[in-house]
């Protein structure tokens, strides 16, 4: 059965799509089969995939996710993901910058949620909305997702990451050990339709995404 991981945060621009693509790339690199799902109406992952169409992609796939308007109604998505679950090791769902019915539905279906958050006081404050959504879903019995915060877009050489980690612990949700730094190569790789593993294999971002993969692989053993 696939491990289903939602990459979610109602705040825009925190690195959800970058994390989705490169975590998928990291797992693919390790020989895992990954289905990367775009549940964002903006279609960032679809655009990224569109620009890499002619490159060989064997295991790393992409399809648009069924988007439902019915809050907490996961019927069709469940069917789709059940089918994917049989054929893949991992399903990674890139969410849009919202906490709406699509995100609720994704949460009903996911085993894990990674919540990327940038080390800025504004973003740290606003992540509470996504955490509250998850807590609401848990209280209603609609979701059983295990959530982790992930420091994303950390500026190298600053103490903002450490300060953010301290601030984030007050939310009562574990913070992943891995931190994803702000790196121009990550931005460029997205434009080229490549993962960082393909675009800049020697970039330090590769090590960070390998570390993220290691944390995620441990989850697979717990399910
Ligand atoms: N670690 C990083 N280093 C450098 N650039 C990054 C990094 N993470 C994200 N970016 C850049 O920041 C912008 C926003 O990132 P991304 O699209 O991944 O965020 P998002 O949370 O998915 O946004 P949205 O909420 O709009 O879907 C993009 O231009 C992306 O290339
Ligand atoms: Mg995005």
Short mmCIF file of C-alpha atoms and ligand atoms in Angstrom, two decimals:
data_model
loop_
_atom_site.label_atom_id
_atom_site.label_comp_id
_atom_site.label_asym_id
_atom_site.label_seq_id
_atom_site.Cartn_x
_atom_site.Cartn_y
_atom_site.Cartn_z
CA UNK A 1 0.00 0.00 0.00
CA UNK A 2 1.23 3.47 -0.84
CA UNK A 3 2.02 5.92 1.90
CA UNK A 4 -0.08 8.99 1.12
CA UNK A 5 1.57 12.27 2.04
CA UNK A 6 -0.12 15.68 1.77
CA UNK A 7 2.10 18.72 1.38
CA UNK A 8 -0.14 21.38 2.81
CA UNK A 9 -0.23 24.94 4.11
CA UNK A 10 -2.97 27.49 3.42
CA UNK A 11 -0.30 30.16 3.11
CA UNK A 12 1.02 30.75 -0.41
CA UNK A 13 4.62 30.57 -1.53
CA UNK A 14 6.03 28.61 1.40
CA UNK A 15 7.56 25.92 -0.85
CA UNK A 16 4.80 23.28 -1.02
CA UNK A 17 5.26 22.55 -4.72
CA UNK A 18 9.07 22.67 -4.47
CA UNK A 19 8.97 20.19 -1.59
CA UNK A 20 6.42 17.96 -3.37
CA UNK A 21 8.44 17.76 -6.58
CA UNK A 22 11.82 17.22 -4.94
CA UNK A 23 10.63 14.79 -2.29
CA UNK A 24 9.03 12.82 -5.13
CA UNK A 25 12.33 13.12 -7.00
CA UNK A 26 14.31 11.92 -3.97
CA UNK A 27 12.11 8.85 -3.56
CA UNK A 28 12.20 8.16 -7.29
CA UNK A 29 15.99 8.38 -7.20
CA UNK A 30 16.00 5.65 -4.54
CA UNK A 31 13.99 3.38 -6.87
CA UNK A 32 10.62 3.94 -5.19
CA UNK A 33 7.53 4.33 -7.29
CA UNK A 34 5.89 7.67 -6.72
CA UNK A 35 2.66 9.19 -7.92
CA UNK A 36 2.82 12.96 -7.69
CA UNK A 37 -0.62 14.51 -7.54
CA UNK A 38 -1.51 18.11 -8.27
CA UNK A 39 -4.48 19.15 -6.16
CA UNK A 40 -3.78 22.86 -6.61
CA UNK A 41 -6.03 24.67 -9.10
CA UNK A 42 -2.99 26.84 -9.93
CA UNK A 43 -1.49 23.68 -11.44
CA UNK A 44 2.15 24.32 -10.49
CA UNK A 45 3.09 20.64 -10.59
CA UNK A 46 1.18 20.23 -13.87
CA UNK A 47 3.14 23.12 -15.37
CA UNK A 48 6.39 21.68 -14.06
CA UNK A 49 5.55 18.30 -15.50
CA UNK A 50 4.50 19.90 -18.78
CA UNK A 51 7.92 21.44 -19.18
CA UNK A 52 9.67 18.12 -18.60
CA UNK A 53 7.47 16.04 -20.91
CA UNK A 54 10.19 14.98 -23.29
CA UNK A 55 12.50 13.74 -20.58
CA UNK A 56 12.46 10.13 -19.55
CA UNK A 57 10.34 9.73 -16.45
CA UNK A 58 9.73 6.15 -15.61
CA UNK A 59 8.49 5.99 -12.10
CA UNK A 60 7.73 9.61 -11.37
CA UNK A 61 4.25 10.18 -12.70
CA UNK A 62 1.67 12.85 -12.61
CA UNK A 63 -2.08 13.22 -13.07
CA UNK A 64 -4.55 15.84 -11.98
CA UNK A 65 -6.40 14.98 -8.85
CA UNK A 66 -10.15 14.84 -8.80
CA UNK A 67 -11.24 18.02 -7.07
CA UNK A 68 -14.40 17.90 -5.04
CA UNK A 69 -16.51 20.77 -3.73
CA UNK A 70 -18.16 18.72 -1.04
CA UNK A 71 -16.42 19.30 2.30
CA UNK A 72 -15.11 16.13 3.87
CA UNK A 73 -16.62 14.05 1.06
CA UNK A 74 -13.82 11.78 -0.05
CA UNK A 75 -15.78 9.19 -2.01
CA UNK A 76 -14.28 9.63 -5.46
CA UNK A 77 -10.87 10.57 -4.22
CA UNK A 78 -10.83 7.49 -2.07
CA UNK A 79 -11.52 5.32 -5.10
CA UNK A 80 -8.78 7.02 -7.08
CA UNK A 81 -6.22 6.82 -4.33
CA UNK A 82 -7.11 3.20 -3.54
CA UNK A 83 -6.21 2.39 -7.10
CA UNK A 84 -2.96 4.38 -6.86
CA UNK A 85 -2.17 2.81 -3.51
CA UNK A 86 -2.00 -0.60 -5.08
CA UNK A 87 0.52 0.45 -7.71
CA UNK A 88 2.84 2.87 -5.96
CA UNK A 89 5.03 3.05 -2.89
CA UNK A 90 4.23 6.72 -2.31
CA UNK A 91 1.52 9.17 -3.32
CA UNK A 92 2.51 12.80 -2.77
CA UNK A 93 -0.23 15.40 -2.98
CA UNK A 94 0.70 19.02 -3.59
CA UNK A 95 -2.02 21.24 -2.10
CA UNK A 96 -2.90 24.78 -3.11
CA UNK A 97 -2.66 27.90 -0.96
CA UNK A 98 -6.02 27.40 0.72
CA UNK A 99 -7.70 25.53 3.54
CA UNK A 100 -10.84 24.68 1.59
CA UNK A 101 -12.79 21.58 0.69
CA UNK A 102 -10.02 20.24 -1.54
CA UNK A 103 -7.51 20.38 1.28
CA UNK A 104 -10.03 18.84 3.69
CA UNK A 105 -10.60 15.99 1.29
CA UNK A 106 -6.89 15.46 0.81
CA UNK A 107 -6.47 15.32 4.59
CA UNK A 108 -9.13 12.61 4.90
CA UNK A 109 -7.08 10.45 2.57
CA UNK A 110 -3.54 11.07 3.72
CA UNK A 111 -1.48 9.10 6.20
CA UNK A 112 0.90 11.99 6.76
CA UNK A 113 0.89 15.76 6.28
CA UNK A 114 4.03 17.81 5.80
CA UNK A 115 3.42 21.50 6.50
CA UNK A 116 6.24 23.59 5.02
CA UNK A 117 6.66 26.89 6.80
CA UNK A 118 9.16 29.62 6.10
CA UNK A 119 11.09 31.03 9.06
CA UNK A 120 9.28 34.36 8.99
CA UNK A 121 7.17 35.53 11.95
CA UNK A 122 4.20 36.21 9.62
CA UNK A 123 4.30 32.72 8.13
CA UNK A 124 4.77 31.11 11.53
CA UNK A 125 1.68 32.93 12.83
CA UNK A 126 -0.42 32.06 9.81
CA UNK A 127 0.43 28.33 9.89
CA UNK A 128 -1.91 28.13 12.86
CA UNK A 129 -4.88 28.22 10.46
CA UNK A 130 -3.74 25.02 8.79
CA UNK A 131 -3.01 23.40 12.15
CA UNK A 132 -6.49 24.40 13.36
CA UNK A 133 -8.00 22.84 10.23
CA UNK A 134 -6.20 19.58 10.97
CA UNK A 135 -7.29 19.65 14.62
CA UNK A 136 -10.88 20.33 13.55
CA UNK A 137 -10.80 17.34 11.21
CA UNK A 138 -9.35 15.13 13.94
CA UNK A 139 -12.01 16.24 16.42
CA UNK A 140 -14.75 15.37 13.92
CA UNK A 141 -13.16 11.98 13.39
CA UNK A 142 -12.75 12.81 9.69
CA UNK A 143 -8.97 12.54 9.56
CA UNK A 144 -6.22 10.56 11.24
CA UNK A 145 -3.32 12.26 9.57
CA UNK A 146 0.04 12.50 11.33
CA UNK A 147 1.33 16.04 10.86
CA UNK A 148 4.85 17.40 10.76
CA UNK A 149 6.05 20.98 10.31
CA UNK A 150 8.96 21.47 7.92
CA UNK A 151 11.18 24.55 7.92
CA UNK A 152 11.36 25.63 4.29
CA UNK A 153 13.21 28.36 2.38
CA UNK A 154 15.58 28.96 5.28
CA UNK A 155 18.15 31.61 4.45
CA UNK A 156 21.59 30.02 4.79
CA UNK A 157 23.85 31.65 7.36
CA UNK A 158 21.07 33.15 9.49
CA UNK A 159 19.70 32.09 12.85
CA UNK A 160 16.13 32.41 11.59
CA UNK A 161 15.82 28.62 11.22
CA UNK A 162 16.71 28.04 14.86
CA UNK A 163 14.38 30.78 16.04
CA UNK A 164 11.60 29.39 13.87
CA UNK A 165 12.11 25.90 15.30
CA UNK A 166 11.68 27.27 18.81
CA UNK A 167 8.56 29.22 17.83
CA UNK A 168 7.05 26.27 15.97
CA UNK A 169 7.39 23.85 18.89
CA UNK A 170 4.67 25.84 20.68
CA UNK A 171 2.10 24.46 18.20
CA UNK A 172 2.42 20.97 19.68
CA UNK A 173 3.21 19.37 16.31
CA UNK A 174 6.62 17.79 15.66
CA UNK A 175 9.06 19.74 13.53
CA UNK A 176 11.02 17.64 11.03
CA UNK A 177 14.77 17.46 11.66
CA UNK A 178 15.49 18.33 8.05
CA UNK A 179 15.40 21.98 7.02
CA UNK A 180 15.12 23.03 3.38
CA UNK A 181 17.24 26.08 2.62
CA UNK A 182 16.60 28.82 0.12
CA UNK A 183 18.72 27.97 -2.94
CA UNK A 184 18.66 29.56 -6.36
CA UNK A 185 19.21 26.17 -7.97
CA UNK A 186 15.91 24.96 -6.53
CA UNK A 187 14.09 27.84 -8.15
CA UNK A 188 15.92 27.30 -11.45
CA UNK A 189 15.30 23.57 -11.47
CA UNK A 190 11.56 24.22 -11.19
CA UNK A 191 11.64 26.50 -14.20
CA UNK A 192 13.51 23.82 -16.19
CA UNK A 193 10.98 21.15 -15.22
CA UNK A 194 13.60 19.15 -13.38
CA UNK A 195 14.11 17.89 -9.88
CA UNK A 196 17.18 19.20 -8.06
CA UNK A 197 18.67 15.68 -8.44
CA UNK A 198 18.63 16.11 -12.21
CA UNK A 199 19.37 19.82 -12.41
CA UNK A 200 22.21 20.23 -9.90
CA UNK A 201 23.27 16.89 -8.39
CA UNK A 202 26.12 18.56 -6.46
CA UNK A 203 23.99 21.30 -4.93
CA UNK A 204 23.63 21.13 -1.11
CA UNK A 205 19.85 21.02 -1.63
CA UNK A 206 20.29 17.42 -2.80
CA UNK A 207 21.58 16.42 0.65
CA UNK A 208 18.65 18.20 2.30
CA UNK A 209 16.10 16.37 0.18
CA UNK A 210 17.89 13.07 0.81
CA UNK A 211 17.57 13.78 4.53
CA UNK A 212 13.89 14.56 4.08
CA UNK A 213 13.51 11.26 2.22
CA UNK A 214 15.17 9.39 5.09
CA UNK A 215 12.67 10.83 7.56
CA UNK A 216 9.78 9.90 5.28
CA UNK A 217 11.08 6.37 4.71
CA UNK A 218 10.90 5.79 8.46
CA UNK A 219 7.17 6.56 8.29
CA UNK A 220 6.68 3.81 5.73
CA UNK A 221 7.82 1.29 8.33
CA UNK A 222 5.33 2.60 10.90
CA UNK A 223 2.21 2.16 8.73
N1 LIG B 1 13.99 26.27 -1.00
C1 LIG B 1 13.81 27.14 -2.00
N2 LIG B 1 14.84 27.80 -2.54
C2 LIG B 1 14.67 28.68 -3.53
N3 LIG B 1 13.49 28.98 -4.07
C3 LIG B 1 12.40 28.35 -3.57
C4 LIG B 1 12.50 27.40 -2.52
N4 LIG B 1 11.25 26.94 -2.24
C5 LIG B 1 10.44 27.59 -3.07
N5 LIG B 1 11.11 28.44 -3.87
C6 LIG B 1 10.57 29.35 -4.89
O1 LIG B 1 9.58 30.15 -4.28
C7 LIG B 1 8.44 30.26 -5.10
C8 LIG B 1 7.24 29.62 -4.37
O2 LIG B 1 7.57 28.28 -4.13
P1 LIG B 1 6.48 27.13 -4.31
O3 LIG B 1 5.74 27.33 -5.59
O4 LIG B 1 7.16 25.84 -4.09
O5 LIG B 1 5.56 27.48 -3.07
P2 LIG B 1 4.05 26.99 -2.81
O6 LIG B 1 3.87 26.95 -1.35
O7 LIG B 1 3.79 25.76 -3.58
O8 LIG B 1 3.24 28.20 -3.44
P3 LIG B 1 1.63 28.20 -3.69
O9 LIG B 1 1.05 28.38 -2.34
O10 LIG B 1 1.42 29.38 -4.59
O11 LIG B 1 1.27 26.89 -4.29
C9 LIG B 1 8.80 29.55 -6.38
O12 LIG B 1 9.29 30.51 -7.28
C10 LIG B 1 9.89 28.58 -6.00
O13 LIG B 1 10.79 28.31 -7.05
MG1 LIG B 2 2.32 25.33 -5.01
#
